[in-house]
Amino acid sequence: MSPHDPSKQNAVDMNRAREATSIDVASVRDFIHGGAALWRRHQKTVQTLENDPLFDKSRRPFLTRKEQYIRGQAMTRRLLELQDIHQWSAEDLSVAFAYLDDGLPIGLHNIAFEPIFRLQASPELSAKYSVLIANKGIHGCYLQTELAHGSNVGRLETTATYLPDTREFDIHSPTLTSTKWWIGALGKTATHGVVQAKLILPGGKDMGPHLFFVQLRDLDTHKVLPGLTIGDIGPKALGGFAATDNGFARFDHVRIPKGNMLSKFAGVTDSGEYVTPPHAKLSYGGMLYIRSGRMVTTAGWAIGRAVTIAVRYATVRRQGEIGRDKLERQVITYPSLNVRLVPIVARAYVFIELGRFLQRGFDSLAKGLSSGDMSQLAEMHMMTSGLKILVTTSSIQDIETARRSMGGHGYSGFSGVGKLYADYLPAATYEGENFVLDGQVIRAALKSFRNITASSTPPKFSPTSAYLRLLVEKDVLPPELSPASWRNVTIPILLLEWRAALLVHEAAQTIGQPDSTLTHRVSRAVTEAFVAGQVGQMIAALGSTALKPHEAEVVSKIYLLYLLTTVESALVDLLSYGLFRAVPSGKSRDPTRELRVAIGALCSETLLPEVIGLTDSFGFSDWELDSALGVFDGRAYEAMWKRAQDEPLNQTEVTEAYAESIKPILLRGQRLASKSKL
Amino acid sequence: MSPHDPSKQNAVDMNRAREATSIDVASVRDFIHGGAALWRRHQKTVQTLENDPLFDKSRRPFLTRKEQYIRGQAMTRRLLELQDIHQWSAEDLSVAFAYLDDGLPIGLHNIAFEPIFRLQASPELSAKYSVLIANKGIHGCYLQTELAHGSNVGRLETTATYLPDTREFDIHSPTLTSTKWWIGALGKTATHGVVQAKLILPGGKDMGPHLFFVQLRDLDTHKVLPGLTIGDIGPKALGGFAATDNGFARFDHVRIPKGNMLSKFAGVTDSGEYVTPPHAKLSYGGMLYIRSGRMVTTAGWAIGRAVTIAVRYATVRRQGEIGRDKLERQVITYPSLNVRLVPIVARAYVFIELGRFLQRGFDSLAKGLSSGDMSQLAEMHMMTSGLKILVTTSSIQDIETARRSMGGHGYSGFSGVGKLYADYLPAATYEGENFVLDGQVIRAALKSFRNITASSTPPKFSPTSAYLRLLVEKDVLPPELSPASWRNVTIPILLLEWRAALLVHEAAQTIGQPDSTLTHRVSRAVTEAFVAGQVGQMIAALGSTALKPHEAEVVSKIYLLYLLTTVESALVDLLSYGLFRAVPSGKSRDPTRELRVAIGALCSETLLPEVIGLTDSFGFSDWELDSALGVFDGRAYEAMWKRAQDEPLNQTEVTEAYAESIKPILLRGQRLASKSKL
């Protein structure tokens, strides 16, 4: 009798799961990708890349950081060659870069350096460099963070002292801690940079941080220019961003011409007088742009990758109880597992669509900013801060939940999720540590609260402060809850708005003596109320998308699951403030039970048969996922076996450590043993 | 005017923090280390290691995995030489191994292979090998997990078929998925192994998993023996456990003599009849031993390391508001930060002491097991499962919280916390995924519940079921809460016991239709009630330790903080079941506010001045921590600068990628730019 072979069963299980899915994957896939045309572009680009040996990933896990950096530069060169061959537009190219799952130095040129330069360079400087920059004829980086100060630009130590005699700025690092640090692409790559430095005018007047365009390396030899000390800051934690040369730079009185100040909005006259900018916060514009730029959508794709891998492996992995087919159960069918994974699918769906929705707002902000209109800035700043915290914190956790759901194999480098985690992780700390940003959100929320409560005329509510109406309207009470409440999208939205309203009220009442976590809870509550409102609009709009009715229905269930799990995560607040007005039913004593039952039913019944279809709809190829556990055909165990054979330790039967170390250890032990037996 | 230099301020701030600490660090340090003698041994061993160039860590971040494996073997050899030189006992040696922060293959010999062999080998097999094993004259590993099955040993596929004719076992891997996988020290190191395999008796009778002693490599050449296919499974996620050769092995009808079965408790007669073991669960003993062995204490030391680094960096890092000294505030003084870090110090203190307390229980279990007494096994199994989930889950989170508290620099490889995280992480999934173990805890808890509620005589409560008394006693109500409640250790313990009791009651009432997270919440509630009771005993016992009264008082505050933060994390359950009987005070509408205020006061006032002393008391040397941010003298920025200079990318001014990739990219861009300008 030949034994049952789990690795043969893998493909059978995956095929059956695909057959069982009721949704039309192509339709949902086009929806997620923003239309059939964008999906086709995606697919075409990915196919070009995955068929090019230069983008092969099979050796990557065995490369040193230095080798990964060199490989990254080779990929960059090749991508530009492909642009020439295929006549890609700049947009096509940036899409192609986004499909590489290595953070590359050129990314900093594209995402940080170029937009800031474009937004803030004077017309003269722009005329000189913008075409060169657009074609990557020079390679830029954005030098903000220093060894001792990060996103709080007001405390940066680097100085740019204006010298009227020569009409130059003297860029200088006065201390060790003023060394620019963490600057992506600075370490070994960039030829130029935009430097954040305190502008010092004649007489020593400190005008705060401003931006300066500085050449860093010689364009003929790539050597570091005189007066500069530049290098790579070393490996990142967990091996993250290995291909990026985050670097340091010290300036020893480096002179640049006056015209190199990025002076579109703030400048210095020849004699050294400051030309006042129209809005004090202007120089933060670049950072805001970075922070908002596709951050939410990016998070959605990142957790989408992780959960695609986890869902596929959970579909083919069988463990534990014997089911009707005489085999162990597919682990995806265990409620304790699917209740962890399906909500991640939901968050991926929400973030991808929400990001696109918000992107329009950011684009209009950027336009307004460049024409001097600042009215949206404060609100947009609060929203981007709140969203950054919410989205990065939950996405980091989701990637790790997906990894952990795979049991022991999730800890293999070949699962692919570890690299994803390591590369996504810094989102929690770059561009403002999440706990620092909380403070910005609560300040803005309290300001809205005071404006509204102090107003004598009927207050106006923006999308980010709509929840405050609940404090103003008369005779409104939180909803009474029944099991049916959890099928109704308005209920979770209303609960999350109530929670935001009462938490902001609490913060206003206890100002000066906040409890130890109030700031963080207010920030989260306000942001989740805003997002819930947006999700409500997204559900309402599903009918007018290209999705067919059944597919729209399934996606609306996914969005509902997002809302319900958000309510579940808010239970402490809802219960504390008496907002969760439910009574236990049946033999239960737990008023929150029906909410959890509803979540469980969505995960384990309604959405479970669709989950392979819903993750297939992300459209990831095996090359993109680079995961032995998440292969499309389900043959996870064969893929694990195959990949292990490439491990460098396996290239010699007897390890190099044998003669030097292992043999002497064994001989010593054998000698001692035979002695002790005598 | 020479500018203020933050890197010079670092040492000043650290010295002041040490002066401000009121506790006697030596006294607390001795307490944590289990006595002055053990501390001295620790210190002496660490000094021996840190002064030996072979244990230098400065190049480690730049090594490939293969190089780290080879380095690990060299360190192992050197450690055994040091044992010979310094005449270390076996205990001294194992202590020394524990101080290396590289997971080494020899660890698997010591922790898995040798104890299992010692516990279960027959006297004959033991006579032949135990002295050799003790002296590491052979190197062993423990082959349990397979490619498709892990801790559920009942489903392993590897077979050991008894052949009466030759009195041999035929060890065989019938499928790809039966390949042994993840086996530490198997890949390139081990000469022998203990193999978990299904015992098949003549007639094909499957007796389930048993253990067999198998030679894997030739003792003269180190070549893999015929019939075996062995290799390394490849890199781990996040670069974890780089020095360990987790391996795979396939058996192609490998014959071993009948005497190689580990048959102390279960054997086969020459003719192939099974000799019944006294207790069916016996073969799980090895695993239980591994799981319980110092797991709790190990977690305490791991988070102690992380939080020492984070607290030191937060003491010298200044950001944001200007304080009375005209400088920015030390970030440790921000409540949003210290309320995250001080509770980690508390958990480290609790776990280190709790682990020692529980260890005595495990030792008595191991003695009982070896003499055939199984009475404690079920309860011990539940407790170790629950503790493993609680301790590993919270410790992984704490290490990451510590890392994130350091802002951007926490993502540097030189922070040291990334490696700690990567190496600690698999604790969540090895030896039973945490969510699988939840099921074991709830089953045991429900059994206790039924025994107690069905009992006609007054029930007996064990330490793990004491909370159930609350369901049996008449006229008891949960305590009414006031601000003073949070200074009284009995209140949080009682609240956590009430929560466990009502959750188990809920589970019994809703059995068959549990809500989606009930199993997990019950498991956590039961374990936290048990731990809280133990912490209550630890507080009561502080007076009889060697700690002086003031130090005992501070440690009791640390333990209290542990209890309060545990209550905070249990608020959803406490509020759902009406167990949190507090009314809001003042202008607040939040009944939980006073609990959070109490936690905040402990973190930001009472314990804040002690936190450098409390972390110094762990006694970590700079060599042990291997962190630029956590250096003892506080000079974090200087250490970061120094370490970055060693980065391999910095050893050439112009990168190797320049000629090959960067230069062509720049030239192409310059060509395109000049074309487009024409």
Coordinates of N, CA, C and O in Angstrom, one line a residue, chain B residues 228-352:
Chain B
L228 N 20.9 7.8 3.8 CA 20.4 9.1 4.4 C 20.7 10.2 3.4 O 21.7 10.3 2.7
T229 N 19.7 11.2 3.3 CA 19.9 12.4 2.6 C 19.8 13.5 3.6 O 18.7 13.7 4.2
I230 N 20.8 14.3 3.8 CA 20.8 15.3 4.9 C 21.3 16.6 4.3 O 22.2 16.6 3.5
G231 N 20.7 17.7 4.8 CA 21.2 19.0 4.4 C 20.6 20.1 5.3 O 19.8 19.8 6.2
D232 N 21.0 21.3 5.0 CA 20.5 22.4 5.8 C 19.3 23.0 5.1 O 19.2 23.0 3.9
I233 N 18.3 23.4 5.9 CA 17.0 23.9 5.3 C 17.1 25.3 4.8 O 16.1 25.8 4.3
G234 N 18.2 26.0 4.9 CA 18.3 27.4 4.4 C 18.1 28.4 5.5 O 17.8 28.1 6.7
P235 N 18.2 29.7 5.1 CA 18.1 30.7 6.1 C 16.8 30.9 6.8 O 15.8 30.5 6.2
K236 N 16.8 31.4 8.0 CA 15.6 31.6 8.7 C 15.1 33.1 8.4 O 15.9 33.9 8.0
A237 N 13.9 33.3 8.7 CA 13.3 34.7 8.5 C 14.1 35.7 9.3 O 14.5 35.3 10.4
L238 N 14.2 36.9 8.8 CA 14.8 38.0 9.5 C 16.3 37.7 9.9 O 16.8 38.4 10.8
G239 N 16.9 36.7 9.3 CA 18.3 36.4 9.6 C 18.4 35.7 11.0 O 19.5 35.6 11.5
G240 N 17.3 35.2 11.5 CA 17.4 34.6 12.9 C 18.2 33.3 12.9 O 18.4 32.7 11.9
F241 N 18.7 33.0 14.1 CA 19.4 31.7 14.3 C 20.4 31.4 13.2 O 20.5 30.3 12.7
A242 N 21.2 32.4 12.8 CA 22.0 32.2 11.6 C 23.1 31.1 11.8 O 23.5 30.4 10.9
A243 N 23.6 31.0 13.1 CA 24.7 30.1 13.3 C 24.2 28.6 13.5 O 25.0 27.7 13.7
T244 N 22.9 28.4 13.5 CA 22.4 27.1 13.7 C 22.0 26.4 12.4 O 21.4 27.1 11.5
D245 N 22.5 25.2 12.2 CA 22.2 24.5 10.9 C 20.9 23.6 11.1 O 21.0 22.4 11.2
N246 N 19.8 24.3 11.1 CA 18.5 23.6 11.1 C 18.5 22.7 9.8 O 18.8 23.3 8.7
G247 N 18.3 21.5 9.9 CA 18.5 20.6 8.8 C 17.3 19.7 8.4 O 16.3 19.7 9.1
F248 N 17.5 19.0 7.3 CA 16.5 18.0 6.9 C 17.2 16.7 6.8 O 18.4 16.6 6.6
A249 N 16.3 15.6 6.8 CA 16.9 14.3 6.7 C 15.8 13.4 6.1 O 14.7 13.4 6.5
R250 N 16.2 12.6 5.0 CA 15.3 11.6 4.5 C 16.0 10.2 4.8 O 17.2 10.1 4.6
F251 N 15.2 9.3 5.2 CA 15.7 7.9 5.5 C 15.2 7.0 4.4 O 14.0 6.9 4.1
D252 N 16.1 6.3 3.7 CA 15.8 5.3 2.7 C 16.1 3.9 3.3 O 17.1 3.3 3.1
H253 N 15.1 3.4 4.1 CA 15.2 2.1 4.7 C 16.6 1.9 5.4 O 17.4 1.0 5.1
V254 N 16.8 2.8 6.4 CA 18.0 2.7 7.2 C 17.8 1.7 8.3 O 16.8 1.8 9.1
R255 N 18.7 0.8 8.4 CA 18.5 -0.3 9.4 C 19.3 0.1 10.7 O 20.5 0.5 10.6
I256 N 18.6 -0.1 11.8 CA 19.3 0.1 13.1 C 19.0 -1.1 14.0 O 18.0 -1.7 13.9
P257 N 20.0 -1.5 14.9 CA 19.7 -2.7 15.7 C 18.5 -2.4 16.7 O 18.3 -1.2 17.1
K258 N 17.9 -3.4 17.1 CA 16.7 -3.3 18.0 C 17.1 -2.5 19.3 O 16.3 -1.8 19.8
G259 N 18.3 -2.7 19.8 CA 18.7 -2.0 21.0 C 18.7 -0.5 20.9 O 18.8 0.2 21.9
N260 N 18.7 0.0 19.7 CA 18.7 1.5 19.5 C 17.3 2.1 19.7 O 17.3 3.4 19.6
M261 N 16.3 1.4 20.0 CA 15.1 2.0 20.4 C 15.3 2.6 21.8 O 15.9 2.0 22.6
L262 N 14.8 3.8 22.0 CA 14.8 4.3 23.4 C 13.7 3.7 24.2 O 12.5 4.1 24.1
S263 N 14.1 2.6 24.9 CA 13.0 1.7 25.4 C 12.9 1.6 26.9 O 12.5 0.6 27.4
K264 N 13.2 2.7 27.5 CA 13.1 2.7 29.0 C 11.7 2.4 29.4 O 11.4 1.8 30.5
F265 N 10.7 3.0 28.7 CA 9.3 2.9 29.1 C 8.5 2.1 28.1 O 7.4 1.7 28.5
A266 N 9.0 1.8 26.9 CA 8.2 1.1 26.0 C 9.1 0.3 25.0 O 10.0 0.9 24.5
G267 N 8.9 -0.9 24.9 CA 9.8 -1.7 24.0 C 9.1 -2.7 23.2 O 7.9 -2.8 23.1
V268 N 9.9 -3.5 22.5 CA 9.5 -4.5 21.6 C 10.3 -5.8 21.9 O 11.5 -5.7 22.1
T269 N 9.6 -6.9 22.0 CA 10.3 -8.2 22.3 C 10.9 -8.6 21.0 O 10.6 -8.1 19.9
D270 N 11.8 -9.6 21.1 CA 12.5 -10.1 19.9 C 11.6 -10.5 18.8 O 11.8 -10.3 17.7
S271 N 10.5 -11.1 19.3 CA 9.5 -11.6 18.2 C 8.6 -10.5 17.7 O 7.8 -10.7 16.8
G272 N 8.7 -9.3 18.3 CA 7.9 -8.2 17.8 C 6.6 -7.9 18.5 O 5.7 -7.3 17.9
E273 N 6.6 -8.3 19.8 CA 5.4 -7.8 20.6 C 5.7 -6.6 21.3 O 6.8 -6.4 21.8
Y274 N 4.7 -5.8 21.5 CA 4.8 -4.5 22.2 C 4.8 -4.7 23.7 O 3.9 -5.4 24.2
V275 N 5.7 -4.0 24.4 CA 5.7 -4.0 25.8 C 5.0 -2.7 26.2 O 5.6 -1.7 26.0
T276 N 3.8 -2.8 26.8 CA 3.0 -1.6 27.1 C 3.7 -0.6 28.0 O 4.2 -1.1 29.1
P277 N 3.7 0.6 27.7 CA 4.3 1.6 28.6 C 3.3 1.9 29.7 O 2.1 1.7 29.6
P278 N 3.8 2.3 30.9 CA 2.9 2.6 32.0 C 2.0 3.8 31.8 O 1.0 3.9 32.4
H279 N 2.3 4.7 30.9 CA 1.5 5.9 30.6 C 1.6 6.3 29.2 O 2.7 6.5 28.7
A280 N 0.5 6.4 28.5 CA 0.5 6.7 27.1 C 1.2 7.9 26.7 O 1.7 8.1 25.6
K281 N 1.2 8.9 27.6 CA 1.7 10.2 27.2 C 3.2 10.3 27.4 O 3.8 11.4 27.3
L282 N 3.8 9.2 27.8 CA 5.2 9.3 28.2 C 6.1 9.8 27.2 O 7.0 10.6 27.5
S283 N 5.9 9.5 25.9 CA 6.9 9.9 25.0 C 6.8 11.4 24.7 O 7.7 12.0 24.0
Y284 N 5.8 12.1 25.2 CA 5.8 13.5 25.2 C 6.6 14.2 26.2 O 6.8 15.4 26.2
G285 N 7.1 13.4 27.1 CA 7.9 13.9 28.3 C 9.0 14.8 27.8 O 9.2 15.9 28.4
G286 N 9.7 14.3 26.8 CA 10.9 15.1 26.3 C 10.5 16.5 25.9 O 11.1 17.5 26.3
M287 N 9.4 16.6 25.2 CA 9.0 17.8 24.7 C 8.6 18.8 25.8 O 8.9 20.0 25.8
L288 N 7.9 18.2 26.8 CA 7.4 19.0 27.9 C 8.6 19.5 28.7 O 8.7 20.7 29.1
Y289 N 9.7 18.7 28.8 CA 10.9 19.1 29.4 C 11.5 20.3 28.7 O 11.8 21.3 29.3
I290 N 11.6 20.2 27.4 CA 12.1 21.3 26.6 C 11.3 22.6 26.8 O 11.8 23.7 27.0
R291 N 10.0 22.4 26.8 CA 9.1 23.5 26.8 C 9.2 24.3 28.1 O 9.2 25.5 28.2
S292 N 9.2 23.5 29.2 CA 9.2 24.1 30.5 C 10.6 24.6 30.9 O 10.7 25.6 31.7
G293 N 11.6 24.0 30.4 CA 13.0 24.3 30.8 C 13.4 25.7 30.8 O 13.8 26.2 29.7
R294 N 13.2 26.4 31.8 CA 13.7 27.8 31.9 C 13.0 28.7 30.9 O 13.5 29.9 30.7
M295 N 11.9 28.3 30.3 CA 11.3 29.1 29.2 C 10.9 30.5 29.8 O 11.1 31.5 29.1
V296 N 10.3 30.5 31.0 CA 9.8 31.7 31.5 C 11.0 32.7 31.9 O 11.0 33.9 31.6
T297 N 12.0 32.1 32.6 CA 13.1 32.9 32.9 C 13.9 33.4 31.7 O 14.3 34.6 31.7
T298 N 14.0 32.6 30.7 CA 14.7 33.0 29.5 C 14.0 34.2 28.9 O 14.6 35.2 28.4
A299 N 12.6 34.2 28.8 CA 11.9 35.3 28.3 C 12.2 36.6 29.1 O 12.4 37.6 28.6
G300 N 12.2 36.4 30.4 CA 12.5 37.5 31.3 C 13.9 38.2 31.0 O 14.0 39.4 30.9
W301 N 14.9 37.3 30.8 CA 16.2 37.9 30.4 C 16.2 38.5 29.0 O 16.9 39.5 28.8
A302 N 15.5 37.9 28.1 CA 15.4 38.5 26.7 C 14.8 39.9 26.8 O 15.4 40.8 26.2
I303 N 13.7 40.0 27.4 CA 13.1 41.4 27.4 C 13.9 42.3 28.3 O 13.9 43.5 28.1
G304 N 14.5 41.7 29.3 CA 15.4 42.6 30.1 C 16.6 43.2 29.3 O 16.9 44.4 29.5
R305 N 17.1 42.4 28.4 CA 18.1 42.9 27.5 C 17.6 44.1 26.7 O 18.2 45.1 26.6
A306 N 16.4 43.8 26.0 CA 15.8 44.8 25.1 C 15.5 46.1 25.9 O 15.8 47.2 25.4
V307 N 15.0 45.9 27.1 CA 14.5 47.1 27.8 C 15.7 47.9 28.4 O 15.6 49.1 28.6
T308 N 16.8 47.2 28.7 CA 18.0 47.9 29.2 C 18.5 48.8 28.1 O 18.8 50.0 28.4
I309 N 18.5 48.3 26.9 CA 19.0 49.1 25.8 C 18.1 50.3 25.6 O 18.5 51.4 25.5
A310 N 16.8 50.0 25.6 CA 15.8 51.1 25.3 C 15.8 52.1 26.4 O 15.8 53.4 26.1
V311 N 15.9 51.7 27.6 CA 15.9 52.7 28.7 C 17.2 53.5 28.7 O 17.1 54.7 28.9
R312 N 18.3 52.9 28.4 CA 19.5 53.7 28.4 C 19.5 54.7 27.3 O 19.9 55.9 27.5
Y313 N 19.0 54.3 26.1 CA 19.0 55.3 25.0 C 18.0 56.4 25.3 O 18.2 57.5 25.0
A314 N 16.8 56.0 25.9 CA 15.8 57.0 26.2 C 16.3 58.0 27.3 O 15.8 59.1 27.4
T315 N 17.3 57.5 28.1 CA 17.8 58.4 29.1 C 18.8 59.5 28.5 O 18.8 60.6 29.0
V316 N 19.5 59.1 27.5 CA 20.4 60.0 26.9 C 19.9 60.8 25.7 O 20.4 61.8 25.3
R317 N 18.8 60.3 25.1 CA 18.3 60.9 23.9 C 17.4 62.1 24.4 O 16.5 61.9 25.2
R318 N 17.6 63.2 23.8 CA 16.8 64.4 24.1 C 16.1 64.9 22.8 O 16.7 65.0 21.8
Q319 N 14.8 65.1 23.0 CA 14.0 65.5 21.9 C 12.8 66.4 22.3 O 12.4 66.3 23.4
G320 N 12.4 67.3 21.5 CA 11.2 68.1 21.7 C 11.2 69.2 22.6 O 12.1 70.1 22.5
E321 N 10.4 69.2 23.6 CA 10.2 70.4 24.5 C 11.5 70.7 25.2 O 12.3 69.9 25.6
I322 N 11.6 72.0 25.5 CA 12.8 72.5 26.3 C 12.4 72.5 27.8 O 11.4 72.9 28.2
G323 N 13.3 71.8 28.5 CA 13.1 71.7 30.0 C 13.8 72.8 30.8 O 14.3 73.8 30.2
R324 N 13.7 72.6 32.1 CA 14.3 73.6 33.0 C 15.8 73.8 32.8 O 16.4 74.9 33.0
D325 N 16.5 72.8 32.3 CA 17.9 72.9 32.0 C 18.2 73.5 30.7 O 19.4 73.5 30.2
K326 N 17.2 74.1 30.0 CA 17.4 74.8 28.7 C 17.7 73.8 27.6 O 17.9 74.2 26.5
L327 N 17.6 72.5 27.9 CA 17.9 71.5 26.9 C 16.5 70.8 26.5 O 15.6 70.9 27.3
E328 N 16.5 70.2 25.4 CA 15.3 69.4 25.1 C 15.2 68.3 26.2 O 16.2 67.9 26.9
R329 N 14.0 67.8 26.4 CA 13.7 66.8 27.5 C 14.3 65.5 27.1 O 14.4 65.1 26.0
Q330 N 14.8 64.8 28.2 CA 15.2 63.4 28.0 C 13.9 62.6 27.6 O 12.9 62.7 28.3
V331 N 14.0 61.8 26.6 CA 12.7 61.2 26.1 C 12.1 60.3 27.1 O 10.9 60.1 27.2
I332 N 12.9 59.7 28.0 CA 12.4 58.8 29.1 C 11.4 59.5 30.0 O 10.5 58.9 30.6
T333 N 11.5 60.9 30.0 CA 10.6 61.6 30.9 C 9.2 61.8 30.3 O 8.3 62.3 30.9
Y334 N 9.0 61.5 29.0 CA 7.7 61.6 28.4 C 6.8 60.5 28.8 O 7.2 59.3 28.6
P335 N 5.7 60.7 29.4 CA 4.8 59.6 29.8 C 4.4 58.7 28.7 O 4.4 57.5 28.9
S336 N 4.2 59.2 27.5 CA 3.8 58.3 26.4 C 5.0 57.3 26.2 O 4.7 56.2 25.6
L337 N 6.2 57.6 26.5 CA 7.3 56.6 26.4 C 7.5 55.8 27.6 O 7.6 54.6 27.5
N338 N 7.6 56.4 28.8 CA 7.9 55.6 30.0 C 6.8 54.6 30.3 O 7.0 53.6 30.9
V339 N 5.5 55.0 29.9 CA 4.4 54.1 30.2 C 4.5 52.8 29.3 O 3.8 51.8 29.5
R340 N 5.3 52.9 28.2 CA 5.6 51.7 27.4 C 6.8 50.9 27.9 O 6.8 49.7 27.8
L341 N 7.8 51.6 28.5 CA 9.0 50.9 28.8 C 9.0 50.3 30.2 O 9.5 49.2 30.4
V342 N 8.5 51.1 31.2 CA 8.7 50.6 32.6 C 7.9 49.3 32.8 O 8.4 48.4 33.5
P343 N 6.7 49.2 32.2 CA 6.0 47.9 32.3 C 6.8 46.7 31.8 O 6.7 45.6 32.2
I344 N 7.7 47.0 30.8 CA 8.5 45.9 30.3 C 9.6 45.5 31.3 O 9.9 44.3 31.5
V345 N 10.1 46.5 32.0 CA 11.0 46.2 33.1 C 10.3 45.3 34.1 O 10.8 44.3 34.6
A346 N 9.0 45.7 34.4 CA 8.3 44.9 35.4 C 8.1 43.5 34.9 O 8.2 42.5 35.7
R347 N 7.7 43.3 33.6 CA 7.6 41.9 33.2 C 8.9 41.1 33.2 O 8.9 39.9 33.5
A348 N 10.0 41.8 32.9 CA 11.3 41.1 33.0 C 11.5 40.6 34.5 O 11.9 39.5 34.7
Y349 N 11.3 41.5 35.4 CA 11.5 41.2 36.8 C 10.6 40.0 37.2 O 11.0 39.1 37.9
V350 N 9.3 40.1 36.8 CA 8.4 39.0 37.2 C 8.8 37.7 36.5 O 8.8 36.7 37.2
F351 N 9.1 37.7 35.2 CA 9.3 36.4 34.5 C 10.6 35.8 35.1 O 10.7 34.5 35.2
I352 N 11.6 36.6 35.4 CA 12.9 36.0 35.8 C 12.6 35.2 37.2 O 13.0 34.1 37.3

